[in-house]
Amino acid sequence: MKVIKTIPQMRDWSRQQNSNGFSIGFVPTMGYLHEGHLSLIREAKKHAQKIVVSIYVNPTQFAPGEDLDAYPRDFKRDEQLCAAEGVDAVFYPSNEEMYLPQHKTFVITEELATKLCGQSRPTHFRGVTTIVAKLFNIVQPQVAVFGQKDAQQAIIIRRMVEDLNFPVQIITAPIVREADGLAMSSRNKYLSIRERQEAVFINRSLELARKSFSSGIRDLEAIRAQMEALLQKNTSARIDYIEFTDAETLGRPMPQEAPVLLAVAAYFGKTRLIDNTILE
Ligand code: PAF
């Protein structure tokens, strides 16, 4: 497995693979890999012959005061995990390589980036779309895989790819959960023992919603109230949002007609966790 740190070397490697007739599958990550990331790599392998994983904690998607400096990093471990999964190249650039001091260009997906997580993180998605556009231009993959855990991110990336004509097929892979149901996330590491025990109630609230929805309840406000009650009774979490949207467009939910994305964000202490499910 090659570890590539510069943009010209990454481009050359990809060009070489394509000219040898190999397609490239890409998994962008911020490192500190867990089973969720490994499932994205395995998914990419189903769709492409050579796999690139990028490991880059992108500063532009963190607002001042967020956890950029504290974000967990362990490159040696990530490298070993990628090698064990049969990854062909890891792109591991520095900040200096990715952002020139005079950087001024950002990609913004209007409206979509202001909903859900965009309410409390107004500059987050412009950082995500900018770095993903840059990475697509550098790695030049034919296929890229994103996790359904970041459902809004996946929808925004699809929009960007279509709007800006990136020749990249976007695949969304299912959420991977711990044995007790907590969605895997690099940020779970921040949780205290008590917060970790409480965090499981996010998934339980989603399960409750799914149960109510499958029993025929279509009053989304009533479902939200049930979820809030469960979280309030069992946790000290501060709910950021519990939102229902159209699962493809983030538009108004039409529970009678189309799948609904039910997304939750909540703070456990200082740690903000997100999770979601599709009601259909
Ligand atoms: O999902 C993530 O880990 C990040 O938002 C991504 C897509 C790697 C961009 O930095």
Short mmCIF file of C-alpha atoms and ligand atoms in Angstrom, two decimals:
data_model
loop_
_atom_site.label_atom_id
_atom_site.label_comp_id
_atom_site.label_asym_id
_atom_site.label_seq_id
_atom_site.Cartn_x
_atom_site.Cartn_y
_atom_site.Cartn_z
CA MET A 1 0.00 0.00 0.00
CA LYS A 2 1.31 3.41 -0.95
CA VAL A 3 1.11 6.42 1.36
CA ILE A 4 0.95 9.55 -0.77
CA LYS A 5 1.37 13.01 0.73
CA THR A 6 1.43 15.40 -2.23
CA ILE A 7 -1.17 16.40 -4.80
CA PRO A 8 1.06 15.81 -7.87
CA GLN A 9 1.98 12.31 -6.65
CA MET A 10 -1.66 11.48 -5.95
CA ARG A 11 -2.73 12.64 -9.41
CA ASP A 12 0.11 10.69 -11.07
CA TRP A 13 -0.80 7.52 -9.18
CA SER A 14 -4.47 7.79 -10.18
CA ARG A 15 -3.61 8.56 -13.80
CA GLN A 16 -1.33 5.52 -13.87
CA GLN A 17 -4.07 3.25 -12.48
CA ASN A 18 -6.63 4.52 -14.98
CA SER A 19 -4.23 4.13 -17.89
CA ASN A 20 -3.60 0.53 -16.76
CA GLY A 21 -7.35 0.00 -17.07
CA PHE A 22 -8.21 0.06 -13.36
CA SER A 23 -11.15 1.99 -11.95
CA ILE A 24 -10.63 3.93 -8.71
CA GLY A 25 -12.93 3.76 -5.70
CA PHE A 26 -12.47 6.52 -3.13
CA VAL A 27 -13.30 6.71 0.58
CA PRO A 28 -12.69 10.20 2.02
CA THR A 29 -12.19 10.17 5.80
CA MET A 30 -10.85 12.30 8.62
CA GLY A 31 -9.00 9.27 10.01
CA TYR A 32 -9.25 7.61 13.43
CA LEU A 33 -10.85 4.80 11.51
CA HIS A 34 -13.48 2.48 12.98
CA GLU A 35 -15.66 -0.35 11.65
CA GLY A 36 -17.93 2.22 9.98
CA HIS A 37 -15.05 3.45 7.81
CA LEU A 38 -13.92 -0.10 7.11
CA SER A 39 -17.42 -0.92 5.87
CA LEU A 40 -17.10 2.00 3.39
CA ILE A 41 -13.80 0.56 2.14
CA ARG A 42 -15.41 -2.87 1.72
CA GLU A 43 -18.28 -1.27 -0.17
CA ALA A 44 -15.86 0.62 -2.44
CA LYS A 45 -14.11 -2.65 -3.28
CA LYS A 46 -17.38 -3.99 -4.71
CA HIS A 47 -17.47 -1.15 -7.23
CA ALA A 48 -13.86 -0.42 -8.20
CA GLN A 49 -10.56 -2.20 -8.71
CA LYS A 50 -8.18 0.15 -6.89
CA ILE A 51 -9.06 1.81 -3.59
CA VAL A 52 -7.85 5.16 -2.27
CA VAL A 53 -8.61 6.30 1.28
CA SER A 54 -7.89 9.92 2.19
CA ILE A 55 -7.04 10.77 5.78
CA TYR A 56 -7.31 14.48 6.35
CA VAL A 57 -8.88 16.44 9.22
CA ASN A 58 -10.26 19.28 7.15
CA PRO A 59 -10.02 22.58 9.08
CA THR A 60 -12.58 24.44 6.95
CA GLN A 61 -15.46 22.24 8.13
CA PHE A 62 -14.84 23.12 11.79
CA ALA A 63 -16.02 26.49 13.14
CA PRO A 64 -13.90 28.37 15.70
CA GLY A 65 -14.52 26.77 19.09
CA GLU A 66 -15.38 23.34 17.62
CA ASP A 67 -13.19 20.26 18.14
CA LEU A 68 -10.61 20.68 15.34
CA ASP A 69 -7.61 20.50 17.67
CA ALA A 70 -9.08 17.78 19.87
CA TYR A 71 -10.25 15.65 16.92
CA PRO A 72 -8.69 12.21 17.49
CA ARG A 73 -5.77 11.30 15.24
CA ASP A 74 -3.74 8.07 14.97
CA PHE A 75 -2.17 7.78 11.55
CA LYS A 76 -0.07 4.66 12.27
CA ARG A 77 -3.14 2.73 13.36
CA ASP A 78 -5.17 4.03 10.40
CA GLU A 79 -2.38 2.99 8.04
CA GLN A 80 -2.36 -0.55 9.46
CA LEU A 81 -6.15 -0.83 9.23
CA CYS A 82 -6.11 0.34 5.60
CA ALA A 83 -3.35 -2.11 4.70
CA ALA A 84 -5.29 -4.95 6.35
CA GLU A 85 -8.37 -4.04 4.27
CA GLY A 86 -6.34 -4.21 1.05
CA VAL A 87 -6.43 -0.46 0.34
CA ASP A 88 -4.09 0.43 -2.54
CA ALA A 89 -3.22 4.01 -1.62
CA VAL A 90 -3.72 6.31 1.35
CA PHE A 91 -3.74 10.02 0.58
CA TYR A 92 -2.42 11.78 3.69
CA PRO A 93 -1.77 15.43 2.87
CA SER A 94 -0.76 18.26 5.19
CA ASN A 95 -2.78 21.47 5.64
CA GLU A 96 -0.11 23.32 3.63
CA GLU A 97 -0.60 20.87 0.76
CA MET A 98 -4.40 21.23 0.78
CA TYR A 99 -4.91 24.96 1.39
CA LEU A 100 -2.68 27.68 0.01
CA PRO A 101 -2.46 30.74 2.27
CA GLN A 102 -4.31 32.71 -0.45
CA HIS A 103 -7.18 30.14 -0.71
CA LYS A 104 -10.44 31.97 -1.49
CA THR A 105 -12.73 29.51 -3.29
CA PHE A 106 -15.55 27.61 -1.60
CA VAL A 107 -18.27 25.33 -2.89
CA ILE A 108 -21.70 26.00 -1.39
CA THR A 109 -24.82 23.92 -1.89
CA GLU A 110 -27.44 26.55 -1.21
CA GLU A 111 -30.46 25.74 1.01
CA LEU A 112 -29.37 22.14 1.68
CA ALA A 113 -26.38 23.32 3.71
CA THR A 114 -28.54 25.48 5.97
CA LYS A 115 -30.91 22.73 7.13
CA LEU A 116 -30.53 20.20 9.98
CA CYS A 117 -26.86 20.35 11.10
CA GLY A 118 -26.44 23.57 9.09
CA GLN A 119 -28.61 25.37 11.68
CA SER A 120 -26.08 24.97 14.46
CA ARG A 121 -23.02 24.56 12.17
CA PRO A 122 -23.61 27.24 9.50
CA THR A 123 -20.17 26.96 7.84
CA HIS A 124 -19.74 23.20 8.18
CA PHE A 125 -21.07 22.00 4.83
CA ARG A 126 -19.27 24.61 2.76
CA GLY A 127 -16.08 23.18 4.28
CA VAL A 128 -17.19 19.64 3.45
CA THR A 129 -18.21 20.37 -0.15
CA THR A 130 -15.05 22.39 -0.74
CA ILE A 131 -12.72 19.66 0.51
CA VAL A 132 -14.64 16.88 -1.24
CA ALA A 133 -14.56 18.82 -4.53
CA LYS A 134 -10.81 19.31 -4.09
CA LEU A 135 -10.29 15.64 -3.23
CA PHE A 136 -12.34 14.54 -6.26
CA ASN A 137 -10.14 16.73 -8.47
CA ILE A 138 -6.98 15.33 -6.92
CA VAL A 139 -7.86 11.62 -6.62
CA GLN A 140 -10.07 11.55 -9.73
CA PRO A 141 -12.08 8.49 -8.65
CA GLN A 142 -14.82 6.87 -10.69
CA VAL A 143 -16.72 5.89 -7.51
CA ALA A 144 -16.81 7.43 -4.02
CA VAL A 145 -18.45 6.00 -0.91
CA PHE A 146 -20.02 7.99 1.94
CA GLY A 147 -21.76 6.78 5.08
CA GLN A 148 -25.51 7.06 5.63
CA LYS A 149 -24.73 8.14 9.21
CA ASP A 150 -23.94 11.58 7.74
CA ALA A 151 -27.16 11.50 5.72
CA GLN A 152 -27.26 15.25 5.08
CA GLN A 153 -23.63 15.20 3.93
CA ALA A 154 -24.37 12.36 1.48
CA ILE A 155 -27.38 14.24 0.05
CA ILE A 156 -25.35 17.43 -0.31
CA ILE A 157 -22.45 15.62 -2.02
CA ARG A 158 -24.86 14.00 -4.49
CA ARG A 159 -26.30 17.45 -5.27
CA MET A 160 -22.83 18.93 -5.73
CA VAL A 161 -21.71 16.09 -8.02
CA GLU A 162 -24.77 16.52 -10.22
CA ASP A 163 -24.66 20.33 -10.23
CA LEU A 164 -20.93 20.57 -10.95
CA ASN A 165 -20.77 17.55 -13.30
CA PHE A 166 -18.19 15.55 -11.41
CA PRO A 167 -17.79 12.21 -13.24
CA VAL A 168 -18.04 10.31 -9.95
CA GLN A 169 -20.65 7.75 -8.93
CA ILE A 170 -21.71 8.35 -5.32
CA ILE A 171 -22.58 5.35 -3.18
CA THR A 172 -24.10 5.60 0.28
CA ALA A 173 -23.32 2.74 2.67
CA PRO A 174 -25.47 1.76 5.69
CA ILE A 175 -24.85 2.97 9.25
CA VAL A 176 -22.65 0.64 11.30
CA ARG A 177 -23.60 0.38 14.98
CA GLU A 178 -21.98 -0.80 18.21
CA ALA A 179 -23.50 -3.93 19.78
CA ASP A 180 -25.85 -1.76 21.87
CA GLY A 181 -27.01 0.25 18.86
CA LEU A 182 -24.94 3.45 19.18
CA ALA A 183 -23.90 4.58 15.69
CA MET A 184 -20.13 4.34 15.26
CA SER A 185 -18.37 7.70 15.23
CA SER A 186 -14.85 8.92 15.92
CA ARG A 187 -16.47 11.37 18.36
CA ASN A 188 -17.81 8.54 20.60
CA LYS A 189 -14.31 8.56 22.08
CA TYR A 190 -15.06 11.89 23.79
CA LEU A 191 -17.96 10.42 25.84
CA SER A 192 -17.63 9.81 29.58
CA ILE A 193 -18.83 6.41 30.86
CA ARG A 194 -22.17 7.92 31.83
CA GLU A 195 -22.58 9.80 28.54
CA ARG A 196 -21.71 6.63 26.62
CA GLN A 197 -24.46 4.75 28.51
CA GLU A 198 -26.95 7.51 27.79
CA ALA A 199 -25.97 7.91 24.13
CA VAL A 200 -27.56 4.57 23.30
CA PHE A 201 -30.94 6.26 23.74
CA ILE A 202 -30.50 8.13 20.46
CA ASN A 203 -30.86 4.86 18.60
CA ARG A 204 -33.61 3.73 20.98
CA SER A 205 -35.54 6.90 20.15
CA LEU A 206 -35.13 6.15 16.44
CA GLU A 207 -36.33 2.58 17.03
CA LEU A 208 -39.35 3.92 18.88
CA ALA A 209 -40.11 6.21 15.94
CA ARG A 210 -39.78 3.35 13.46
CA LYS A 211 -42.14 1.26 15.58
CA SER A 212 -44.74 4.02 15.73
CA PHE A 213 -44.41 4.68 12.00
CA SER A 214 -44.82 1.00 11.12
CA SER A 215 -47.86 0.78 13.38
CA GLY A 216 -49.45 3.36 11.04
CA ILE A 217 -48.87 6.64 12.91
CA ARG A 218 -48.25 9.42 10.38
CA ASP A 219 -48.44 12.35 12.80
CA LEU A 220 -44.74 13.26 12.78
CA GLU A 221 -45.16 15.77 15.63
CA ALA A 222 -46.54 12.99 17.82
CA ILE A 223 -43.55 10.79 16.94
CA ARG A 224 -41.16 13.65 17.74
CA ALA A 225 -42.85 14.13 21.13
CA GLN A 226 -42.43 10.41 21.94
CA MET A 227 -38.74 10.60 21.05
CA GLU A 228 -38.17 13.75 23.10
CA ALA A 229 -39.91 12.16 26.08
CA LEU A 230 -37.72 9.04 25.85
CA LEU A 231 -34.52 11.07 25.61
CA GLN A 232 -35.53 13.44 28.40
CA LYS A 233 -36.50 10.59 30.73
CA ASN A 234 -33.31 8.57 30.22
CA THR A 235 -30.55 11.06 29.48
CA SER A 236 -29.20 14.47 30.36
CA ALA A 237 -28.67 15.17 26.65
CA ARG A 238 -29.48 18.54 25.12
CA ILE A 239 -31.41 17.86 21.93
CA ASP A 240 -30.15 20.00 19.04
CA TYR A 241 -32.83 18.80 16.65
CA ILE A 242 -35.18 15.96 15.81
CA GLU A 243 -36.21 16.60 12.22
CA PHE A 244 -38.23 14.84 9.54
CA THR A 245 -37.42 15.63 5.89
CA ASP A 246 -37.78 14.06 2.48
CA ALA A 247 -35.07 11.36 2.40
CA GLU A 248 -33.70 12.42 -1.00
CA THR A 249 -34.08 16.18 -1.11
CA LEU A 250 -34.19 17.29 2.54
CA GLY A 251 -37.44 18.99 1.51
CA ARG A 252 -40.82 18.82 3.25
CA PRO A 253 -41.57 15.24 4.38
CA MET A 254 -44.46 13.49 2.63
CA PRO A 255 -44.88 10.41 4.83
CA GLN A 256 -47.77 9.06 2.74
CA GLU A 257 -45.79 9.22 -0.50
CA ALA A 258 -42.01 9.08 -0.10
CA PRO A 259 -39.39 7.82 2.35
CA VAL A 260 -38.81 10.21 5.24
CA LEU A 261 -35.39 10.92 6.74
CA LEU A 262 -35.66 11.17 10.51
CA ALA A 263 -32.46 12.82 11.75
CA VAL A 264 -31.37 13.54 15.31
CA ALA A 265 -28.53 15.60 16.77
CA ALA A 266 -27.95 15.84 20.51
CA TYR A 267 -25.22 17.01 22.85
CA PHE A 268 -23.98 14.62 25.51
CA GLY A 269 -21.90 16.98 27.62
CA LYS A 270 -19.84 18.81 25.02
CA THR A 271 -20.05 16.00 22.46
CA ARG A 272 -22.51 16.45 19.65
CA LEU A 273 -23.72 13.14 18.21
CA ILE A 274 -25.88 12.62 15.13
CA ASP A 275 -27.88 9.63 13.94
CA ASN A 276 -30.79 8.94 11.61
CA THR A 277 -33.15 6.42 10.16
CA ILE A 278 -35.40 6.20 7.11
CA LEU A 279 -39.13 5.83 7.69
CA GLU A 280 -40.88 4.19 4.77
O1 PAF B 1 -17.40 12.49 6.67
C1 PAF B 1 -16.24 12.91 6.89
O2 PAF B 1 -15.43 12.25 7.56
C2 PAF B 1 -15.81 14.25 6.31
O3 PAF B 1 -16.85 15.17 6.34
C3 PAF B 1 -15.22 14.14 4.88
C4 PAF B 1 -16.25 13.65 3.90
C5 PAF B 1 -14.04 13.19 4.90
C6 PAF B 1 -14.73 15.51 4.42
O4 PAF B 1 -13.74 16.01 5.26
#
